[in-house]
Amino acid sequence: VQLQASGGGSVQAGGSLRLSCASSGRTFSSYATGWFRQAPGKEREFVAAFRWSTSSTHYADSVKDRFTISRDNAKNTVYLQMNSLKPEDTGVYYCAAGSVKYLWNKNEYDYWGQGTQVTVSS
């Protein structure tokens, strides 16, 4: 499985961005797909995840009601719609896939994309 993340950029606080994570190779339907982010000097943290088998989603408290994870089966792509962005959302965003038990646990994900930079200015 190869993952390609895209859609990052620079926006002002309150703005929106949509990230995409396209999979080549094995389809997403066998896995959970998650988004994680890493700010400079900080550990990579969970943002949101989607479990294809049950269509269930899980969000970090810090992004609930602002971010939405979704998928396009035909394109084998997962999206992260980010609204009402805040400066603290700044970081490199990574998508990941794997057969995970806990959607929030980055250590369970087997496949990672290259990351896309999101910068939110105040």
Short mmCIF file of N, CA, C and O in Angstrom, two decimals:
data_model
loop_
_atom_site.label_atom_id
_atom_site.label_comp_id
_atom_site.label_asym_id
_atom_site.label_seq_id
_atom_site.Cartn_x
_atom_site.Cartn_y
_atom_site.Cartn_z
N VAL A 1 0.85 -1.19 0.00
CA VAL A 1 0.00 0.00 0.00
C VAL A 1 0.89 1.24 0.00
O VAL A 1 1.78 1.36 0.85
N GLN A 2 0.64 2.12 -0.92
CA GLN A 2 1.34 3.40 -0.96
C GLN A 2 0.34 4.51 -0.80
O GLN A 2 -0.71 4.51 -1.45
N LEU A 3 0.65 5.45 0.07
CA LEU A 3 -0.26 6.54 0.38
C LEU A 3 0.33 7.86 -0.08
O LEU A 3 1.52 8.11 0.12
N GLN A 4 -0.51 8.68 -0.66
CA GLN A 4 -0.08 9.99 -1.15
C GLN A 4 -1.00 11.05 -0.56
O GLN A 4 -2.17 11.12 -0.90
N ALA A 5 -0.44 11.85 0.34
CA ALA A 5 -1.21 12.92 0.96
C ALA A 5 -0.99 14.22 0.20
O ALA A 5 0.11 14.50 -0.28
N SER A 6 -2.05 15.00 0.11
CA SER A 6 -1.95 16.29 -0.57
C SER A 6 -3.01 17.24 -0.03
O SER A 6 -3.88 16.83 0.75
N GLY A 7 -2.93 18.49 -0.43
CA GLY A 7 -3.94 19.46 -0.07
C GLY A 7 -3.54 20.46 1.00
O GLY A 7 -4.32 21.35 1.34
N GLY A 8 -2.35 20.32 1.54
CA GLY A 8 -1.91 21.26 2.55
C GLY A 8 -1.68 22.64 1.97
O GLY A 8 -1.70 22.84 0.75
N GLY A 9 -1.46 23.60 2.85
CA GLY A 9 -1.21 24.96 2.41
C GLY A 9 -1.19 25.90 3.58
O GLY A 9 -1.15 25.47 4.74
N SER A 10 -1.21 27.18 3.26
CA SER A 10 -1.22 28.23 4.29
C SER A 10 -2.53 28.97 4.25
O SER A 10 -2.96 29.42 3.17
N VAL A 11 -3.15 29.10 5.41
CA VAL A 11 -4.42 29.81 5.51
C VAL A 11 -4.42 30.66 6.77
O VAL A 11 -3.62 30.44 7.68
N GLN A 12 -5.33 31.60 6.81
CA GLN A 12 -5.51 32.39 8.02
C GLN A 12 -6.46 31.68 8.96
O GLN A 12 -7.26 30.83 8.54
N ALA A 13 -6.37 32.02 10.22
CA ALA A 13 -7.26 31.43 11.21
C ALA A 13 -8.71 31.63 10.78
O ALA A 13 -9.09 32.70 10.29
N GLY A 14 -9.49 30.58 10.96
CA GLY A 14 -10.88 30.61 10.54
C GLY A 14 -11.11 30.05 9.15
O GLY A 14 -12.26 29.82 8.76
N GLY A 15 -10.03 29.83 8.43
CA GLY A 15 -10.14 29.31 7.07
C GLY A 15 -10.32 27.81 7.03
O GLY A 15 -10.42 27.14 8.07
N SER A 16 -10.34 27.29 5.81
CA SER A 16 -10.58 25.86 5.59
C SER A 16 -9.57 25.29 4.61
O SER A 16 -9.06 25.99 3.74
N LEU A 17 -9.31 24.01 4.77
CA LEU A 17 -8.51 23.24 3.83
C LEU A 17 -9.09 21.83 3.76
O LEU A 17 -9.70 21.36 4.72
N ARG A 18 -8.87 21.19 2.63
CA ARG A 18 -9.25 19.79 2.50
C ARG A 18 -8.04 18.98 2.09
O ARG A 18 -7.44 19.22 1.04
N LEU A 19 -7.68 18.05 2.93
CA LEU A 19 -6.57 17.16 2.65
C LEU A 19 -7.09 15.89 1.99
O LEU A 19 -8.20 15.43 2.27
N SER A 20 -6.27 15.33 1.12
CA SER A 20 -6.62 14.08 0.45
C SER A 20 -5.54 13.05 0.70
O SER A 20 -4.35 13.39 0.79
N CYS A 21 -5.94 11.81 0.78
CA CYS A 21 -4.99 10.71 0.94
C CYS A 21 -5.42 9.62 -0.05
O CYS A 21 -6.44 8.97 0.15
N ALA A 22 -4.63 9.48 -1.09
CA ALA A 22 -4.93 8.50 -2.13
C ALA A 22 -4.08 7.25 -1.92
O ALA A 22 -2.89 7.35 -1.60
N SER A 23 -4.71 6.12 -2.10
CA SER A 23 -4.01 4.85 -1.92
C SER A 23 -3.80 4.16 -3.25
O SER A 23 -4.72 4.09 -4.06
N SER A 24 -2.61 3.68 -3.46
CA SER A 24 -2.35 2.83 -4.62
C SER A 24 -1.99 1.44 -4.09
O SER A 24 -1.50 1.29 -2.98
N GLY A 25 -2.26 0.47 -4.86
CA GLY A 25 -2.04 -0.89 -4.39
C GLY A 25 -3.31 -1.42 -3.78
O GLY A 25 -4.40 -1.24 -4.29
N ARG A 26 -3.19 -1.99 -2.62
CA ARG A 26 -4.35 -2.57 -1.96
C ARG A 26 -5.36 -1.49 -1.59
O ARG A 26 -4.99 -0.40 -1.18
N THR A 27 -6.63 -1.81 -1.69
CA THR A 27 -7.63 -0.80 -1.42
C THR A 27 -7.76 -0.54 0.08
O THR A 27 -7.39 -1.35 0.92
N PHE A 28 -8.32 0.61 0.36
CA PHE A 28 -8.52 1.02 1.74
C PHE A 28 -9.50 0.15 2.49
O PHE A 28 -9.50 0.10 3.71
N SER A 29 -10.37 -0.54 1.76
CA SER A 29 -11.48 -1.21 2.42
C SER A 29 -11.03 -2.27 3.41
O SER A 29 -11.79 -2.70 4.26
N SER A 30 -9.78 -2.68 3.30
CA SER A 30 -9.28 -3.69 4.23
C SER A 30 -8.74 -3.09 5.52
O SER A 30 -8.41 -3.82 6.46
N TYR A 31 -8.66 -1.77 5.58
CA TYR A 31 -7.96 -1.13 6.68
C TYR A 31 -8.79 -0.05 7.34
O TYR A 31 -9.84 0.34 6.88
N ALA A 32 -8.21 0.45 8.42
CA ALA A 32 -8.61 1.75 8.96
C ALA A 32 -7.66 2.78 8.37
O ALA A 32 -6.50 2.47 8.06
N THR A 33 -8.16 3.99 8.19
CA THR A 33 -7.33 5.07 7.66
C THR A 33 -7.37 6.23 8.63
O THR A 33 -8.45 6.65 9.05
N GLY A 34 -6.21 6.72 8.98
CA GLY A 34 -6.13 7.79 9.97
C GLY A 34 -5.34 8.97 9.48
O GLY A 34 -4.54 8.87 8.55
N TRP A 35 -5.60 10.10 10.10
CA TRP A 35 -4.83 11.31 9.92
C TRP A 35 -4.15 11.65 11.24
O TRP A 35 -4.79 11.64 12.30
N PHE A 36 -2.89 11.96 11.13
CA PHE A 36 -2.11 12.38 12.29
C PHE A 36 -1.39 13.67 11.92
O PHE A 36 -1.23 13.99 10.75
N ARG A 37 -0.95 14.40 12.91
CA ARG A 37 -0.21 15.62 12.62
C ARG A 37 0.95 15.76 13.60
O ARG A 37 0.92 15.23 14.72
N GLN A 38 1.94 16.49 13.15
CA GLN A 38 3.11 16.70 13.97
C GLN A 38 3.56 18.15 13.85
O GLN A 38 3.90 18.62 12.76
N ALA A 39 3.54 18.84 14.97
CA ALA A 39 4.03 20.21 15.03
C ALA A 39 5.52 20.18 15.38
O ALA A 39 6.01 19.22 15.97
N PRO A 40 6.24 21.23 15.04
CA PRO A 40 7.68 21.27 15.34
C PRO A 40 7.95 21.05 16.82
O PRO A 40 7.34 21.69 17.68
N GLY A 41 8.83 20.12 17.11
CA GLY A 41 9.22 19.86 18.49
C GLY A 41 8.22 19.04 19.28
O GLY A 41 8.41 18.85 20.49
N LYS A 42 7.18 18.57 18.63
CA LYS A 42 6.15 17.80 19.33
C LYS A 42 6.02 16.41 18.72
O LYS A 42 6.45 16.17 17.60
N GLU A 43 5.41 15.53 19.48
CA GLU A 43 5.17 14.20 18.98
C GLU A 43 4.02 14.19 17.98
O GLU A 43 3.15 15.07 18.00
N ARG A 44 4.04 13.20 17.14
CA ARG A 44 2.94 13.02 16.19
C ARG A 44 1.69 12.65 16.97
O ARG A 44 1.70 11.76 17.83
N GLU A 45 0.59 13.34 16.66
CA GLU A 45 -0.64 13.11 17.41
C GLU A 45 -1.79 12.74 16.49
O GLU A 45 -1.84 13.13 15.32
N PHE A 46 -2.73 12.03 17.07
CA PHE A 46 -3.92 11.58 16.35
C PHE A 46 -4.83 12.76 16.06
O PHE A 46 -5.02 13.65 16.90
N VAL A 47 -5.42 12.75 14.86
CA VAL A 47 -6.39 13.77 14.48
C VAL A 47 -7.76 13.15 14.23
O VAL A 47 -8.75 13.52 14.86
N ALA A 48 -7.83 12.21 13.31
CA ALA A 48 -9.10 11.60 12.95
C ALA A 48 -8.83 10.28 12.25
O ALA A 48 -7.75 10.08 11.69
N ALA A 49 -9.83 9.40 12.28
CA ALA A 49 -9.65 8.11 11.61
C ALA A 49 -10.99 7.57 11.18
O ALA A 49 -12.04 7.92 11.74
N PHE A 50 -10.95 6.70 10.20
CA PHE A 50 -12.14 6.10 9.62
C PHE A 50 -11.91 4.61 9.48
O PHE A 50 -10.88 4.18 8.97
N ARG A 51 -12.87 3.84 9.93
CA ARG A 51 -12.77 2.39 9.78
C ARG A 51 -13.71 1.98 8.66
O ARG A 51 -14.94 2.12 8.79
N TRP A 52 -13.16 1.47 7.57
CA TRP A 52 -13.94 1.19 6.37
C TRP A 52 -14.97 0.10 6.61
O TRP A 52 -16.07 0.15 6.06
N SER A 53 -14.63 -0.90 7.40
CA SER A 53 -15.52 -2.05 7.54
C SER A 53 -16.83 -1.70 8.23
O SER A 53 -17.86 -2.33 7.98
N THR A 54 -16.78 -0.69 9.10
CA THR A 54 -17.98 -0.32 9.86
C THR A 54 -18.43 1.11 9.57
O THR A 54 -19.45 1.55 10.11
N SER A 55 -17.67 1.83 8.75
CA SER A 55 -17.94 3.24 8.48
C SER A 55 -17.93 4.08 9.75
O SER A 55 -18.60 5.12 9.81
N SER A 56 -17.21 3.65 10.72
CA SER A 56 -17.14 4.41 11.98
C SER A 56 -15.99 5.41 11.92
O SER A 56 -14.98 5.19 11.24
N THR A 57 -16.15 6.49 12.63
CA THR A 57 -15.15 7.55 12.67
C THR A 57 -14.77 7.86 14.12
O THR A 57 -15.52 7.58 15.05
N HIS A 58 -13.62 8.45 14.25
CA HIS A 58 -13.14 8.84 15.59
C HIS A 58 -12.32 10.10 15.43
O HIS A 58 -11.53 10.20 14.48
N TYR A 59 -12.50 11.05 16.31
CA TYR A 59 -11.81 12.33 16.23
C TYR A 59 -11.13 12.66 17.54
O TYR A 59 -11.63 12.33 18.63
N ALA A 60 -10.02 13.35 17.44
CA ALA A 60 -9.41 13.93 18.63
C ALA A 60 -10.33 15.03 19.15
O ALA A 60 -11.01 15.71 18.36
N ASP A 61 -10.37 15.22 20.44
CA ASP A 61 -11.25 16.23 21.03
C ASP A 61 -10.95 17.61 20.47
O ASP A 61 -11.86 18.44 20.31
N SER A 62 -9.70 17.86 20.16
CA SER A 62 -9.29 19.19 19.71
C SER A 62 -9.83 19.56 18.34
O SER A 62 -9.84 20.74 17.97
N VAL A 63 -10.30 18.58 17.58
CA VAL A 63 -10.78 18.86 16.23
C VAL A 63 -12.25 18.52 16.03
O VAL A 63 -12.79 18.76 14.94
N LYS A 64 -12.88 17.94 17.03
CA LYS A 64 -14.29 17.60 16.91
C LYS A 64 -15.11 18.83 16.54
O LYS A 64 -14.87 19.92 17.04
N ASP A 65 -16.07 18.60 15.68
CA ASP A 65 -16.99 19.65 15.20
C ASP A 65 -16.33 20.64 14.26
O ASP A 65 -16.99 21.56 13.78
N ARG A 66 -15.04 20.46 13.99
CA ARG A 66 -14.36 21.33 13.01
C ARG A 66 -13.83 20.52 11.83
O ARG A 66 -13.83 21.02 10.69
N PHE A 67 -13.40 19.31 12.07
CA PHE A 67 -12.82 18.47 11.02
C PHE A 67 -13.78 17.32 10.72
O PHE A 67 -14.46 16.80 11.61
N THR A 68 -13.78 16.90 9.46
CA THR A 68 -14.60 15.77 9.05
C THR A 68 -13.78 14.86 8.15
O THR A 68 -13.20 15.32 7.16
N ILE A 69 -13.77 13.59 8.49
CA ILE A 69 -13.08 12.60 7.66
C ILE A 69 -14.12 11.88 6.82
O ILE A 69 -15.22 11.57 7.29
N SER A 70 -13.79 11.66 5.56
CA SER A 70 -14.73 11.00 4.66
C SER A 70 -13.93 10.22 3.62
O SER A 70 -12.71 10.32 3.55
N ARG A 71 -14.66 9.45 2.80
CA ARG A 71 -13.95 8.68 1.80
C ARG A 71 -14.71 8.62 0.48
O ARG A 71 -15.92 8.83 0.44
N ASP A 72 -13.97 8.34 -0.55
CA ASP A 72 -14.53 8.12 -1.89
C ASP A 72 -14.08 6.72 -2.29
O ASP A 72 -12.93 6.51 -2.64
N ASN A 73 -15.02 5.80 -2.27
CA ASN A 73 -14.67 4.41 -2.57
C ASN A 73 -14.10 4.26 -3.98
O ASN A 73 -13.12 3.55 -4.20
N ALA A 74 -14.73 4.92 -4.93
CA ALA A 74 -14.33 4.76 -6.32
C ALA A 74 -12.90 5.27 -6.56
O ALA A 74 -12.17 4.71 -7.38
N LYS A 75 -12.52 6.29 -5.82
CA LYS A 75 -11.19 6.87 -6.00
C LYS A 75 -10.18 6.32 -5.00
O LYS A 75 -9.01 6.69 -5.04
N ASN A 76 -10.66 5.47 -4.11
CA ASN A 76 -9.80 4.91 -3.07
C ASN A 76 -9.04 6.02 -2.35
O ASN A 76 -7.81 5.97 -2.15
N THR A 77 -9.79 7.01 -1.97
CA THR A 77 -9.22 8.22 -1.37
C THR A 77 -9.98 8.57 -0.10
O THR A 77 -11.21 8.43 -0.04
N VAL A 78 -9.23 9.02 0.88
CA VAL A 78 -9.81 9.52 2.13
C VAL A 78 -9.52 11.01 2.23
O VAL A 78 -8.43 11.46 1.88
N TYR A 79 -10.49 11.75 2.70
CA TYR A 79 -10.37 13.21 2.81
C TYR A 79 -10.45 13.65 4.27
O TYR A 79 -11.06 12.98 5.10
N LEU A 80 -9.83 14.76 4.53
CA LEU A 80 -9.98 15.42 5.82
C LEU A 80 -10.36 16.86 5.55
O LEU A 80 -9.53 17.66 5.11
N GLN A 81 -11.62 17.17 5.76
CA GLN A 81 -12.10 18.54 5.62
C GLN A 81 -11.85 19.27 6.93
O GLN A 81 -12.34 18.84 7.98
N MET A 82 -11.11 20.35 6.86
CA MET A 82 -10.73 21.08 8.06
C MET A 82 -11.32 22.49 7.98
O MET A 82 -10.95 23.26 7.09
N ASN A 83 -12.22 22.78 8.88
CA ASN A 83 -12.86 24.09 8.94
C ASN A 83 -12.48 24.81 10.23
O ASN A 83 -12.00 24.18 11.18
N SER A 84 -12.73 26.09 10.25
CA SER A 84 -12.45 26.91 11.44
C SER A 84 -11.05 26.64 11.97
O SER A 84 -10.84 26.42 13.17
N LEU A 85 -10.10 26.69 11.08
CA LEU A 85 -8.72 26.36 11.45
C LEU A 85 -8.16 27.36 12.44
O LEU A 85 -8.48 28.56 12.40
N LYS A 86 -7.31 26.83 13.32
CA LYS A 86 -6.67 27.62 14.35
C LYS A 86 -5.16 27.53 14.20
O LYS A 86 -4.65 26.54 13.64
N PRO A 87 -4.44 28.49 14.71
CA PRO A 87 -2.96 28.41 14.62
C PRO A 87 -2.40 27.12 15.22
O PRO A 87 -1.41 26.59 14.71
N GLU A 88 -3.06 26.61 16.24
CA GLU A 88 -2.57 25.37 16.86
C GLU A 88 -2.81 24.14 15.99
O GLU A 88 -2.35 23.05 16.33
N ASP A 89 -3.50 24.29 14.88
CA ASP A 89 -3.65 23.19 13.93
C ASP A 89 -2.44 23.07 13.00
O ASP A 89 -2.37 22.13 12.21
N THR A 90 -1.54 23.99 13.09
CA THR A 90 -0.36 23.99 12.23
C THR A 90 0.50 22.76 12.46
O THR A 90 0.71 22.34 13.61
N GLY A 91 0.97 22.18 11.37
CA GLY A 91 1.84 21.02 11.47
C GLY A 91 1.89 20.27 10.16
O GLY A 91 1.25 20.67 9.18
N VAL A 92 2.66 19.21 10.16
CA VAL A 92 2.68 18.31 9.01
C VAL A 92 1.63 17.23 9.25
O VAL A 92 1.64 16.58 10.30
N TYR A 93 0.76 17.07 8.30
CA TYR A 93 -0.32 16.11 8.41
C TYR A 93 0.03 14.86 7.61
O TYR A 93 0.39 14.94 6.43
N TYR A 94 -0.12 13.73 8.27
CA TYR A 94 0.18 12.45 7.67
C TYR A 94 -1.08 11.58 7.62
O TYR A 94 -1.85 11.56 8.58
N CYS A 95 -1.23 10.86 6.53
CA CYS A 95 -2.27 9.84 6.52
C CYS A 95 -1.61 8.49 6.71
O CYS A 95 -0.43 8.30 6.37
N ALA A 96 -2.36 7.59 7.26
CA ALA A 96 -1.84 6.27 7.58
C ALA A 96 -2.95 5.24 7.41
O ALA A 96 -4.13 5.57 7.49
N ALA A 97 -2.54 4.00 7.20
CA ALA A 97 -3.50 2.92 7.04
C ALA A 97 -2.97 1.68 7.73
O ALA A 97 -1.76 1.47 7.83
N GLY A 98 -3.88 0.86 8.18
CA GLY A 98 -3.46 -0.38 8.81
C GLY A 98 -4.63 -1.13 9.39
O GLY A 98 -5.74 -0.61 9.48
N SER A 99 -4.37 -2.33 9.78
CA SER A 99 -5.37 -3.15 10.47
C SER A 99 -5.22 -2.88 11.96
O SER A 99 -4.46 -3.55 12.65
N VAL A 100 -5.93 -1.87 12.44
CA VAL A 100 -5.71 -1.39 13.80
C VAL A 100 -6.87 -1.77 14.69
O VAL A 100 -8.01 -1.92 14.26
N LYS A 101 -6.55 -1.89 15.96
CA LYS A 101 -7.60 -2.12 16.95
C LYS A 101 -8.12 -0.79 17.49
O LYS A 101 -9.32 -0.58 17.62
N TYR A 102 -7.17 0.09 17.79
CA TYR A 102 -7.52 1.40 18.31
C TYR A 102 -7.19 2.46 17.27
O TYR A 102 -6.03 2.66 16.92
N LEU A 103 -8.20 3.13 16.79
CA LEU A 103 -8.03 4.07 15.69
C LEU A 103 -7.06 5.20 16.03
O LEU A 103 -6.42 5.74 15.15
N TRP A 104 -6.96 5.55 17.30
CA TRP A 104 -6.13 6.67 17.71
C TRP A 104 -4.66 6.30 17.91
O TRP A 104 -3.81 7.17 18.12
N ASN A 105 -4.36 5.03 17.86
CA ASN A 105 -3.02 4.56 18.21
C ASN A 105 -2.11 4.52 16.98
O ASN A 105 -2.18 3.60 16.16
N LYS A 106 -1.23 5.49 16.87
CA LYS A 106 -0.36 5.59 15.71
C LYS A 106 0.57 4.40 15.57
O LYS A 106 1.00 4.06 14.45
N ASN A 107 0.88 3.75 16.66
CA ASN A 107 1.81 2.62 16.61
C ASN A 107 1.23 1.39 15.92
O ASN A 107 1.97 0.46 15.57
N GLU A 108 -0.06 1.37 15.73
CA GLU A 108 -0.71 0.22 15.10
C GLU A 108 -0.79 0.35 13.58
O GLU A 108 -1.09 -0.62 12.89
N TYR A 109 -0.53 1.53 13.06
CA TYR A 109 -0.67 1.75 11.62
C TYR A 109 0.59 1.26 10.90
O TYR A 109 1.71 1.54 11.31
N ASP A 110 0.37 0.57 9.80
CA ASP A 110 1.47 -0.05 9.07
C ASP A 110 2.01 0.81 7.92
O ASP A 110 3.17 0.70 7.55
N TYR A 111 1.14 1.61 7.35
CA TYR A 111 1.51 2.35 6.14
C TYR A 111 1.31 3.85 6.37
O TYR A 111 0.29 4.26 6.93
N TRP A 112 2.27 4.63 5.90
CA TRP A 112 2.25 6.07 6.12
C TRP A 112 2.53 6.81 4.81
O TRP A 112 3.38 6.38 4.03
N GLY A 113 1.81 7.92 4.63
CA GLY A 113 2.11 8.80 3.52
C GLY A 113 3.25 9.73 3.88
O GLY A 113 3.76 9.72 5.00
N GLN A 114 3.61 10.60 2.96
CA GLN A 114 4.80 11.43 3.12
C GLN A 114 4.54 12.70 3.91
O GLN A 114 5.49 13.35 4.34
N GLY A 115 3.29 13.05 4.15
CA GLY A 115 2.99 14.25 4.91
C GLY A 115 2.75 15.46 4.03
O GLY A 115 3.35 15.61 2.96
N THR A 116 1.87 16.32 4.50
CA THR A 116 1.60 17.57 3.81
C THR A 116 1.52 18.68 4.86
O THR A 116 0.90 18.50 5.91
N GLN A 117 2.14 19.82 4.56
CA GLN A 117 2.25 20.89 5.54
C GLN A 117 0.99 21.74 5.57
O GLN A 117 0.48 22.17 4.53
N VAL A 118 0.51 21.98 6.78
CA VAL A 118 -0.60 22.91 7.01
C VAL A 118 -0.10 24.01 7.93
O VAL A 118 0.42 23.73 9.01
N THR A 119 -0.26 25.25 7.49
CA THR A 119 0.16 26.39 8.30
C THR A 119 -1.02 27.33 8.45
O THR A 119 -1.60 27.77 7.46
N VAL A 120 -1.37 27.61 9.70
CA VAL A 120 -2.48 28.50 9.99
C VAL A 120 -1.93 29.72 10.73
O VAL A 120 -1.34 29.60 11.80
N SER A 121 -2.13 30.88 10.14
CA SER A 121 -1.62 32.11 10.74
C SER A 121 -2.75 32.85 11.45
O SER A 121 -3.92 32.77 11.07
N SER A 122 -2.37 33.56 12.49
CA SER A 122 -3.38 34.28 13.27
C SER A 122 -3.64 35.67 12.71
O SER A 122 -2.93 36.16 11.85
#
